[in-house]
Coordinates of C-alpha atoms (C1' of nucleotides) in Angstrom, one line a residue:
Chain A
X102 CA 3.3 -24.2 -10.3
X103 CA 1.7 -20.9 -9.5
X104 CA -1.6 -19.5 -10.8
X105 CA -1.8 -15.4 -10.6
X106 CA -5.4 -14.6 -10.5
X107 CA -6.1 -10.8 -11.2
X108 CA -9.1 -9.5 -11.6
X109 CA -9.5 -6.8 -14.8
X110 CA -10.0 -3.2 -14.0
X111 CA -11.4 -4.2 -10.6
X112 CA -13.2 -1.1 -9.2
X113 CA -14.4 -0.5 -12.8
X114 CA -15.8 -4.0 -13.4
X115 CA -17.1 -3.8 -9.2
X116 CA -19.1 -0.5 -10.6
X117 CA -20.5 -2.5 -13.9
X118 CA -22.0 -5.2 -11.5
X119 CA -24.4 -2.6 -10.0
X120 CA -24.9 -1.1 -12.5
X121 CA -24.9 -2.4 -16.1
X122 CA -25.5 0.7 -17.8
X123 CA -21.6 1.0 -17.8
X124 CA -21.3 -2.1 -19.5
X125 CA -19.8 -1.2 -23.1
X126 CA -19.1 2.2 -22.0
X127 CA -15.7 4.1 -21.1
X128 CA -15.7 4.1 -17.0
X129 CA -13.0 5.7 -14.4
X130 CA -12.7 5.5 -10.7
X131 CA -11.2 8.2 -9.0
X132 CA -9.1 8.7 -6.2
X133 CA -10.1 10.1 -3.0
X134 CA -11.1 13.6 -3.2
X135 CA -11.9 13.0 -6.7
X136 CA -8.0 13.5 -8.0
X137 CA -6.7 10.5 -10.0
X138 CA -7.6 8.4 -12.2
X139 CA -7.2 4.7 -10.2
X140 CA -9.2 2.6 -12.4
X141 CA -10.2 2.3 -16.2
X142 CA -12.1 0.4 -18.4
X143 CA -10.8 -0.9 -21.1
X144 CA -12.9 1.8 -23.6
X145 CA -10.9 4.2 -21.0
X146 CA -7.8 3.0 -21.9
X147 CA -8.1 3.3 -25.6
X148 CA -9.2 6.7 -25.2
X149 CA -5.5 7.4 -23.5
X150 CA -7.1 8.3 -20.2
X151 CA -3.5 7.2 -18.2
X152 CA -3.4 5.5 -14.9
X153 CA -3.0 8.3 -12.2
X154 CA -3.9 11.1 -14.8
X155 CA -5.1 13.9 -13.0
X156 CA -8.8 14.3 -13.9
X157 CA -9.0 18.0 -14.1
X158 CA -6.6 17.7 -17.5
X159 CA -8.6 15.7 -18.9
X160 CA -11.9 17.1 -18.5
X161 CA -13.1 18.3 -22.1
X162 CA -12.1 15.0 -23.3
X163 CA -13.8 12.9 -20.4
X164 CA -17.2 15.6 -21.9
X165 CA -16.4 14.6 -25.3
X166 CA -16.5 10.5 -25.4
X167 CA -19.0 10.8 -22.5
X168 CA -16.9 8.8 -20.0
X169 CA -18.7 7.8 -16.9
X170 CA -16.5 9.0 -13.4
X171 CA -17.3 8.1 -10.2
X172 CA -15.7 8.5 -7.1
X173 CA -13.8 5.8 -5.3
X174 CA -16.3 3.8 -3.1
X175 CA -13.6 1.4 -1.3
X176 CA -16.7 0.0 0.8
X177 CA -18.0 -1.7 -2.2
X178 CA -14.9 -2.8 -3.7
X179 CA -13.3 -4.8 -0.3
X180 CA -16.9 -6.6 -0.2
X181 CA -16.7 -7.5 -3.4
X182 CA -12.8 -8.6 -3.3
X183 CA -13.7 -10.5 -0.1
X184 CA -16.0 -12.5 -2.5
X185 CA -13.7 -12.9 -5.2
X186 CA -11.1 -13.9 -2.4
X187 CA -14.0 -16.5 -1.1
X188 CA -14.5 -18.0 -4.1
X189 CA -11.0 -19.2 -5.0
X190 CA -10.3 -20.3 -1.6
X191 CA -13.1 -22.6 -2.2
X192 CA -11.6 -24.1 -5.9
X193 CA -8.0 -24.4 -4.6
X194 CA -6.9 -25.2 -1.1
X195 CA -3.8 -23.2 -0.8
X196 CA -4.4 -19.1 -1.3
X197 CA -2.4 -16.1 -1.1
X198 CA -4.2 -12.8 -1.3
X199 CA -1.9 -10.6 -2.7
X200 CA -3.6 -7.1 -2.7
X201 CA -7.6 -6.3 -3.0
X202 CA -7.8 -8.0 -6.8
X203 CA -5.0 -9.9 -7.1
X204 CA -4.3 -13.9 -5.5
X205 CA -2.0 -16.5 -6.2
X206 CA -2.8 -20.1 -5.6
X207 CA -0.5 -22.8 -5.3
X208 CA -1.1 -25.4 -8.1
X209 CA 1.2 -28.2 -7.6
X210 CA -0.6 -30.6 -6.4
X211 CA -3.0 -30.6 -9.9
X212 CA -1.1 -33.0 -11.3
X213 CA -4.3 -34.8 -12.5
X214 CA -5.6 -31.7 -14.3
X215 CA -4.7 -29.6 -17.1
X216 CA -3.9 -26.5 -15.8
X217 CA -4.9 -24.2 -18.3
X218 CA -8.1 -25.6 -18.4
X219 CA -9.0 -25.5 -14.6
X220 CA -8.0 -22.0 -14.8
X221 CA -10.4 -21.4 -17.2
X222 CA -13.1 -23.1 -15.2
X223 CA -11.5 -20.8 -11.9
X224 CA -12.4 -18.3 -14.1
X225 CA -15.8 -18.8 -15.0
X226 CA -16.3 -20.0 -11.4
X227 CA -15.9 -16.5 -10.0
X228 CA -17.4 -14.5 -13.2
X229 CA -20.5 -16.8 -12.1
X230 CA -20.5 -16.0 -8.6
X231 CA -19.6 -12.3 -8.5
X232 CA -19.9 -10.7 -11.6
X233 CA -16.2 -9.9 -11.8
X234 CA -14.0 -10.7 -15.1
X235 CA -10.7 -12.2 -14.1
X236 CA -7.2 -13.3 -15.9
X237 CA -5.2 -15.9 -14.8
X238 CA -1.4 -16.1 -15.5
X239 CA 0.5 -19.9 -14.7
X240 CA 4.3 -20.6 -14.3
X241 CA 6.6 -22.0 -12.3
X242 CA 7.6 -19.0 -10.3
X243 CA 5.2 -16.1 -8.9
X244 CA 7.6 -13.6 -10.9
X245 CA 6.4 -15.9 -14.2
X246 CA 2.9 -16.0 -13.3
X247 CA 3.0 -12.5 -13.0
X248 CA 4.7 -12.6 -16.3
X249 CA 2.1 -14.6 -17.8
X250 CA -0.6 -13.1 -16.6
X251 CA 0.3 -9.8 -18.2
X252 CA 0.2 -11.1 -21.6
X253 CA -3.2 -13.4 -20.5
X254 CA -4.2 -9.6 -20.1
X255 CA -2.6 -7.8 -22.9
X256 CA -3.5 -10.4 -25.8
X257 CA -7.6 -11.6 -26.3
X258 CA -5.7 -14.7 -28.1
X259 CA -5.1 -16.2 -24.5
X260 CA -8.8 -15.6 -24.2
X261 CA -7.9 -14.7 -20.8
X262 CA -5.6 -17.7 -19.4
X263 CA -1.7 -18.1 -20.0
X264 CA 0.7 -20.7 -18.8
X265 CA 4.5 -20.5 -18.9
X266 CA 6.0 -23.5 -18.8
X267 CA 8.5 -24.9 -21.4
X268 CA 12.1 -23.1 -21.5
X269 CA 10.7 -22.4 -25.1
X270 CA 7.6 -21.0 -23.9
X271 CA 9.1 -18.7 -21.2
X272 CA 12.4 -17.4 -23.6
X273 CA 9.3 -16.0 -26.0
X274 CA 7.1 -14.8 -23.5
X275 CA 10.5 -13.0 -21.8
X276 CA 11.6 -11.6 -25.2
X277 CA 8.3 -9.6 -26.1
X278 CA 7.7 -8.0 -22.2
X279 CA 9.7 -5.1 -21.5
X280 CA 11.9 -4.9 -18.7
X281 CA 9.7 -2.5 -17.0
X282 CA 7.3 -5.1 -17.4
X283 CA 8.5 -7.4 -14.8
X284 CA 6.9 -7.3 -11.3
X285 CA 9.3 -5.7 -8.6
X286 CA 11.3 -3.5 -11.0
X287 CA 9.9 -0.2 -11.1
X288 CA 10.8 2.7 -13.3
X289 CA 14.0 4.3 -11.2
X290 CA 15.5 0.7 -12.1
X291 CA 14.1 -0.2 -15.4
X292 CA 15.8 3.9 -16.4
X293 CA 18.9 2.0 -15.3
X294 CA 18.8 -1.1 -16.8
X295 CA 18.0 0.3 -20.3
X296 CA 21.2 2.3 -19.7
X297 CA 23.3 -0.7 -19.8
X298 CA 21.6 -1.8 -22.6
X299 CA 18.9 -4.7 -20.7
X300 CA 15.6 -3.7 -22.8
X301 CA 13.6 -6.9 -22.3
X302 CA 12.9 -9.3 -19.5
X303 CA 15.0 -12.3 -21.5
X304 CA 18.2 -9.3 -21.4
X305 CA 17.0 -8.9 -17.5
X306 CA 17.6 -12.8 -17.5
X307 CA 20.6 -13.4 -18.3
X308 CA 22.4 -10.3 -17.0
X309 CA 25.4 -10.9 -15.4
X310 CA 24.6 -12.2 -11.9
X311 CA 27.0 -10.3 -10.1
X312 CA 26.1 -7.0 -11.3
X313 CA 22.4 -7.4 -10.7
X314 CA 23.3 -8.0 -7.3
X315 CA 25.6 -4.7 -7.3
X316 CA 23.1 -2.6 -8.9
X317 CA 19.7 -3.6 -7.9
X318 CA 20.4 -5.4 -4.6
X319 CA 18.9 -8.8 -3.1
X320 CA 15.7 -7.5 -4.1
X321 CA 16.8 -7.6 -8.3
X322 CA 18.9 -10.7 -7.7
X323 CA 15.9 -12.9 -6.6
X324 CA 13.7 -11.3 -9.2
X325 CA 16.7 -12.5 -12.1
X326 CA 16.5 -16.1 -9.9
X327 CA 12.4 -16.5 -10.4
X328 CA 12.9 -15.6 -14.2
X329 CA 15.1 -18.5 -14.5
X330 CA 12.7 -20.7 -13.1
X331 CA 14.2 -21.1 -9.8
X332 CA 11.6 -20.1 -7.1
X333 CA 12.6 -17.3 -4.2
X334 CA 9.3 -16.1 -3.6
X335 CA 7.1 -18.7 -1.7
X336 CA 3.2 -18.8 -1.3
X337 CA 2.7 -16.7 1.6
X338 CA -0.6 -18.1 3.2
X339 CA -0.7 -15.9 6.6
X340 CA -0.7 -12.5 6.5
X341 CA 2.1 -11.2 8.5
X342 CA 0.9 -8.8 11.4
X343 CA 1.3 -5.3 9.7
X344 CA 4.2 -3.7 11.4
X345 CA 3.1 0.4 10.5
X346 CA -1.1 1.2 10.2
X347 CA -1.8 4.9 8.4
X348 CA -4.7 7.0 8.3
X349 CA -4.1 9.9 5.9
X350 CA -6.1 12.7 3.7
X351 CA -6.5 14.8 1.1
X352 CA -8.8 17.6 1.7
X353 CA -11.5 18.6 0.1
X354 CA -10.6 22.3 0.3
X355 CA -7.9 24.9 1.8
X356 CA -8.0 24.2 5.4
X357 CA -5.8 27.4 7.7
X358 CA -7.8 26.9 10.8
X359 CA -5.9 25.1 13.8
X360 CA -9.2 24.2 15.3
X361 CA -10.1 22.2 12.0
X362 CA -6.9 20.7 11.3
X363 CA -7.3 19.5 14.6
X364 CA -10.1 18.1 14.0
X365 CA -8.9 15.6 10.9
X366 CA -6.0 14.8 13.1
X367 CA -8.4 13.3 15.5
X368 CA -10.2 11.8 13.2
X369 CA -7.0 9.8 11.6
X370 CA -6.0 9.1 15.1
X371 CA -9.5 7.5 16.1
X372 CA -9.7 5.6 12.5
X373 CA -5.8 4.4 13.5
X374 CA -7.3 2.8 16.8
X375 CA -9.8 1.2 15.3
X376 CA -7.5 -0.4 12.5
X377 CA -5.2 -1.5 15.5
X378 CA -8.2 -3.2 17.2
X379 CA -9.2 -4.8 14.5
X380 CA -5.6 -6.1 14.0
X381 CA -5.5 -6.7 17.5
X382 CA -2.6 -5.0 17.8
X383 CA -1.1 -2.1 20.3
X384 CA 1.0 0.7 18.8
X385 CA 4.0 2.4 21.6
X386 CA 4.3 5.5 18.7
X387 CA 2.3 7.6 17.2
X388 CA 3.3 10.1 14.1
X389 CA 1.4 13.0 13.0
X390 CA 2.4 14.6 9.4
X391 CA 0.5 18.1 8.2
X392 CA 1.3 19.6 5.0
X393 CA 0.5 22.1 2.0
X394 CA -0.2 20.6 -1.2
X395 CA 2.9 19.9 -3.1
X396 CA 2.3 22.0 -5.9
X397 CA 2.6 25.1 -4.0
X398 CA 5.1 27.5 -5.2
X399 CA 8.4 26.7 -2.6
X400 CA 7.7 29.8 -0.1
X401 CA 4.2 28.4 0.4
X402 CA 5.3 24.7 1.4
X403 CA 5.1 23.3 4.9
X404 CA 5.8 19.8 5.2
X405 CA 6.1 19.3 9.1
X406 CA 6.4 15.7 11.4
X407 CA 6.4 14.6 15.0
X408 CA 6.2 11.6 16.6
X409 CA 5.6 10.5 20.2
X410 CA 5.7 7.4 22.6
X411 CA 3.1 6.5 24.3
X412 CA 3.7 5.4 28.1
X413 CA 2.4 2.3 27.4
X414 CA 0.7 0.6 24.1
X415 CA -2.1 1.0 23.4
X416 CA -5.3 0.1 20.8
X417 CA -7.3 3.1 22.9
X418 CA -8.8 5.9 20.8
X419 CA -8.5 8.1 23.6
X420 CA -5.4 7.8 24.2
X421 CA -4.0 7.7 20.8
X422 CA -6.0 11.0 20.4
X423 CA -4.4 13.0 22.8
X424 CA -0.9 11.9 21.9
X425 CA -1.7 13.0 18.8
X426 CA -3.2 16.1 20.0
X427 CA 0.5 16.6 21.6
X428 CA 2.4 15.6 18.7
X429 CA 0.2 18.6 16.6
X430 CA 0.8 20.9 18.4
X431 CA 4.4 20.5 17.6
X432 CA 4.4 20.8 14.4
X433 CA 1.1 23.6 13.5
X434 CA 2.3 26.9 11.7
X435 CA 0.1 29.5 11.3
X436 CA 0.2 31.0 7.7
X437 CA -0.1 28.1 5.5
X438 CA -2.9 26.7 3.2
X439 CA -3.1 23.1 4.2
X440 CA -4.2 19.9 2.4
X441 CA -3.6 16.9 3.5
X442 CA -2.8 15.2 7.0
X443 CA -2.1 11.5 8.7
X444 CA -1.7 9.8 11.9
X445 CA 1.0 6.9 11.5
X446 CA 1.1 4.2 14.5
X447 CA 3.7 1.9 14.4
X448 CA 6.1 0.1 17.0
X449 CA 3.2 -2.5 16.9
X450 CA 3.0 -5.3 19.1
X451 CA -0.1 -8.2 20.0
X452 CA -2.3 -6.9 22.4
X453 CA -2.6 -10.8 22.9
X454 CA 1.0 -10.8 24.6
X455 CA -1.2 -9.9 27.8
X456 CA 1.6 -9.4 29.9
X457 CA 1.3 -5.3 29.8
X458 CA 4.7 -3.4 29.3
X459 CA 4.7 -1.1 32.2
X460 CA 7.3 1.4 32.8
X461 CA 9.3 2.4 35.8
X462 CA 7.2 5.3 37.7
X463 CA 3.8 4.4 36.7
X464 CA 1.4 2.7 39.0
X465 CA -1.4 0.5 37.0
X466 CA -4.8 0.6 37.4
X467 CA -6.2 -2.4 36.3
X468 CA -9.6 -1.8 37.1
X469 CA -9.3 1.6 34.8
X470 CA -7.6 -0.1 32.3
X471 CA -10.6 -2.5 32.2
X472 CA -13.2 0.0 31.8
X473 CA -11.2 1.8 29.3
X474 CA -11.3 -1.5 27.2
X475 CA -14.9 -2.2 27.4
X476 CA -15.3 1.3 26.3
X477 CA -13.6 0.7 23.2
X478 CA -15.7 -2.7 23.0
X479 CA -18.8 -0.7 23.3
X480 CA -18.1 1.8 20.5
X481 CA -17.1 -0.8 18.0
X482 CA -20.1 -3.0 18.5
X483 CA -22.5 0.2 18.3
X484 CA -20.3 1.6 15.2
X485 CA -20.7 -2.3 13.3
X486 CA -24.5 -2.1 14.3
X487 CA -25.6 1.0 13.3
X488 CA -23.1 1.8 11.2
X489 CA -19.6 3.6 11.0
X490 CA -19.5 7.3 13.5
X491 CA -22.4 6.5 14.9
X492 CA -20.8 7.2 18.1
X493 CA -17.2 8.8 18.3
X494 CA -15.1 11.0 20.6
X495 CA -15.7 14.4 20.2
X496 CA -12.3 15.4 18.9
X497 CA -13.3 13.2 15.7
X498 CA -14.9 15.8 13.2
X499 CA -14.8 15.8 9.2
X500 CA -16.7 18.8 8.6
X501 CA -14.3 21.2 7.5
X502 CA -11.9 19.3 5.7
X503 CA -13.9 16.3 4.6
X504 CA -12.8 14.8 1.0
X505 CA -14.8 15.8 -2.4
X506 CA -17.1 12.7 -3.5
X507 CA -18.9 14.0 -6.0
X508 CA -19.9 10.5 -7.7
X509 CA -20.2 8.6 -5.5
X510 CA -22.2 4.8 -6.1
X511 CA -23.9 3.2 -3.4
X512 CA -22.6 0.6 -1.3
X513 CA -24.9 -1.5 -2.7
X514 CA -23.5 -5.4 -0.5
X515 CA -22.9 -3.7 2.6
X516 CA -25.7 -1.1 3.6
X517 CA -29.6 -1.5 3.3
X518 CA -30.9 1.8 2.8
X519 CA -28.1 2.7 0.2
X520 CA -29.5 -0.3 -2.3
X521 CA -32.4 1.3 -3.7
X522 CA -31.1 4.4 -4.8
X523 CA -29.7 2.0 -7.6
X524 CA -30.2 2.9 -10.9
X525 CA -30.7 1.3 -14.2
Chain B
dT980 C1' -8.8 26.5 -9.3
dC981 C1' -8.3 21.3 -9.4
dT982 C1' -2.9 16.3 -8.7
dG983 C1' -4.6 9.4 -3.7
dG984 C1' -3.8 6.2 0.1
dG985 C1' -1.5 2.4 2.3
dG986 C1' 2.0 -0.5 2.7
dT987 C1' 6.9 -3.4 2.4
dC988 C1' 11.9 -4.3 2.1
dC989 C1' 16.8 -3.1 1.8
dT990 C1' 21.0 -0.3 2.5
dA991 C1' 24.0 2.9 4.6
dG992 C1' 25.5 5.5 8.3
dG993 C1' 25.8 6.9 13.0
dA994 C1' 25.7 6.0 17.9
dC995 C1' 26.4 3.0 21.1
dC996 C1' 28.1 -1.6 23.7
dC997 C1' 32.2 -4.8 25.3
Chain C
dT957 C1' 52.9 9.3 12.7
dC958 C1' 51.0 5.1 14.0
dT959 C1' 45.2 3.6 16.9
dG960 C1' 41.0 -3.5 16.8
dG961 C1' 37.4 -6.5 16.2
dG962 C1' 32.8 -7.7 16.7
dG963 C1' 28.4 -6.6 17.6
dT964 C1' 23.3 -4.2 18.1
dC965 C1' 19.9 -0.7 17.5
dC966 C1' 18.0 3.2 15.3
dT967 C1' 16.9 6.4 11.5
dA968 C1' 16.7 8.2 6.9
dG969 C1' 16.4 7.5 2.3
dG970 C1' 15.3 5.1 -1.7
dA971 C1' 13.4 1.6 -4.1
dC972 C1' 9.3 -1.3 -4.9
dC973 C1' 4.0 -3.0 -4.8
dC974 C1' -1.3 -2.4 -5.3

DNA sequence: TCTGGGGTCCTAGGACCC
DNA sequence: TCTGGGGTCCTAGGACCC
């Protein structure tokens, strides 16, 4: 058996713990630059505030039912899921953290305890110890946990906790959720399926097999399989190496200025180096994407993308900043407004393989190579000492293009001097 | 005026090898 | 006029997730 833990409205609920005077109240979190709704409270969702509703339309009636927004602080909410995370590894011994609110654990072995009930106590285990509300869905599959946790969510009856686990139980649970409902079929597929008449997840479950497979792939045919009860999906315990890292932005204004695009470019690059040492890995590419903001009227759209190889991989920010310096200035136009940019490394490899890839006419310099590294080591230790840009390269500058925040809470678990601007 | 960021997997097709 | 069989690697595009 699988248990889904998930915890409810997460940023929204990571806000109420700081401060309790959104307790009771309609909350949303935005997204970077202040765009999208990402989170809502439940008072949020019955006002019909939608997820990834762009806050500007819905401005007079954010006034009008006095709706507290803030701006994303993803600082505070990846401590706080780290403690969530900490917690459940601690009350069962085999975790899977699925995404920053979300883990399944692997229940099996309970055979001496009623499930339902040590969820509940799972759940009252990390409300204690965090502050953070959380529903648990249980069922033989993770696609049925998922399943069950949905209606644990949607229906106070469950009081929180659901288990799937009788035929008769999962046919009933199946035949209220909606196709669309079920985790891993999106709304290009669920468009299809209603087509051919499968509404609910009990139609998606008895489909015919072979046209499942035709239609939506491996992907749908496991998805039909873990319906049924027969598990595809197993608990995933390790974190695979990532295989692509991304740094991209929004900006907070119209940015037409080489110098400044330039600038974020370097930044992305530098934040992608840092990701890579903290992944310990080395990237051999390096993609750089500029573009206008998709809204623009079609004669004032740029969308424009180059990618590089680096001579050897590397984790260096130097040298990930001057490739993408080169890969820029391949793809700039003068004339455009532009919004948003990113640095993509991928081609990823351990840096632990040790044994450097070299290629034909280059000579190494160890000894450079050396410094180079404690260079990096250097900057990281004074950046996680002092705090983040405390010392960069030069080519890393927000100033010009650097996101909106206008409501922005402190990061109240993971910087002193930000905890007592809290407010009651 | 204002619309997010970061990932994965799968398939199809083309270029290439012997 | 007719033109094999078995592979790999890479890329683009489309779907999905949070």
């Amino acid at each position: 058996m699988f248990a889904l833990v998930d915890c409810n409205n997460f940023y929204a609920s990571c806000e109420r713990v700081f401060n309790p005077a959104l307790i009771g109240r309609p909350v949303v979190v935005l997204s970077n630059n202040d765009g999208c709704f990402i989170a809502r409270s439940e008072e949020a969702k019955a006002l019909g505030l939608p997820m990834g509703g762009p806050a500007f339309k819905y401005r007079e009636l954010l006034r009008k039912h006095r709706v507290s927004v803030l701006s994303a602080n993803f600082t505070l909410y990846g401590d706080m899921s780290s403690r969530v995370m900490a917690t459940l590894g601690e009350l069962a011994p085999e975790i899977e953290v699925y995404s920053i609110d979300e883990a399944f654990l692997d229940i099996s072995g309970f055979t001496s305890f009623d499930p339902p009930r040590y969820a509940t106590h799972i759940g009252a285990t990390v409300r204690r110890h965090t502050g953070i509300p959380v529903s648990i869905g249980i069922g033989p599959t993770k696609t049925l946990a998922k399943a069950a946790n949905r209606l644990a969510k949607k229906d106070p009856r469950y009081k929180g906790v659901c288990m799937l686990s009788s035929p008769d139980e999962i046919r009933k649970a199946l035949a209220i959720l909606r196709v669309g409902d079920i985790w891993g079929i999106g709304r290009q597929w669920a468009r299809l399926l209603e087509a051919g008449n499968i509404r609910t997840a009990l139609d998606f479950s008895i489909a015919s097999e072979p046209w499942v497979r035709k239609h939506l792939h491996i992907t749908g045919a496991r998805i039909q399989q873990e319906l049924n009860g027969r598990s595809c999906l197993p608990l995933e315990q390790v974190r695979a190496p990532k295989q692509t890292i991304c740094t991209s932005r929004s900006f907070g204004r119209t940015v037409t200025l080489p110098d400044e695009m330039r600038q974020a470019v370097g930044t992305f690059a530098g934040a992608c180096s840092r990701k890579l040492r903290k992944e310990g890995s080395l990237a051999s590419m390096v993609t750089v994407f500029i573009c206008t903001s998709p809204f623009n009227k079609p004669a004032e759209k740029y969308w424009g993308t180059k990618t590089v190889a680096l001579h050897i991989p590397s984790d260096d920010t130097i040298a990930l900043v001057r490739a993408a310096e080169r890969a820029f200035g391949a793809i700039w136009r003068e004339g455009f407004g532009y919004k948003k940019a990113g640095v993509i490394v991928s081609g990823l490899e351990p840096a632990a393989s040790a044994a450097p890839c070299l290629t034909l006419f280059d000579t190494p310099d160890h000894a450079a190579n050396k410094r180079q590294q404690r260079l990096m080591e250097a900057m990281d230790s004074l950046n996680c000492r002092y705090g983040s840009g405390t010392i960069r390269v030069a080519a890393e500058n927000a100033e010009a293009w650097r996101p909106n925040q206008t409501m922005l809470s402190p990061r109240c678990t993971t910087a002193w001097e930000e905890i007592i601007t809290i407010r009651t």
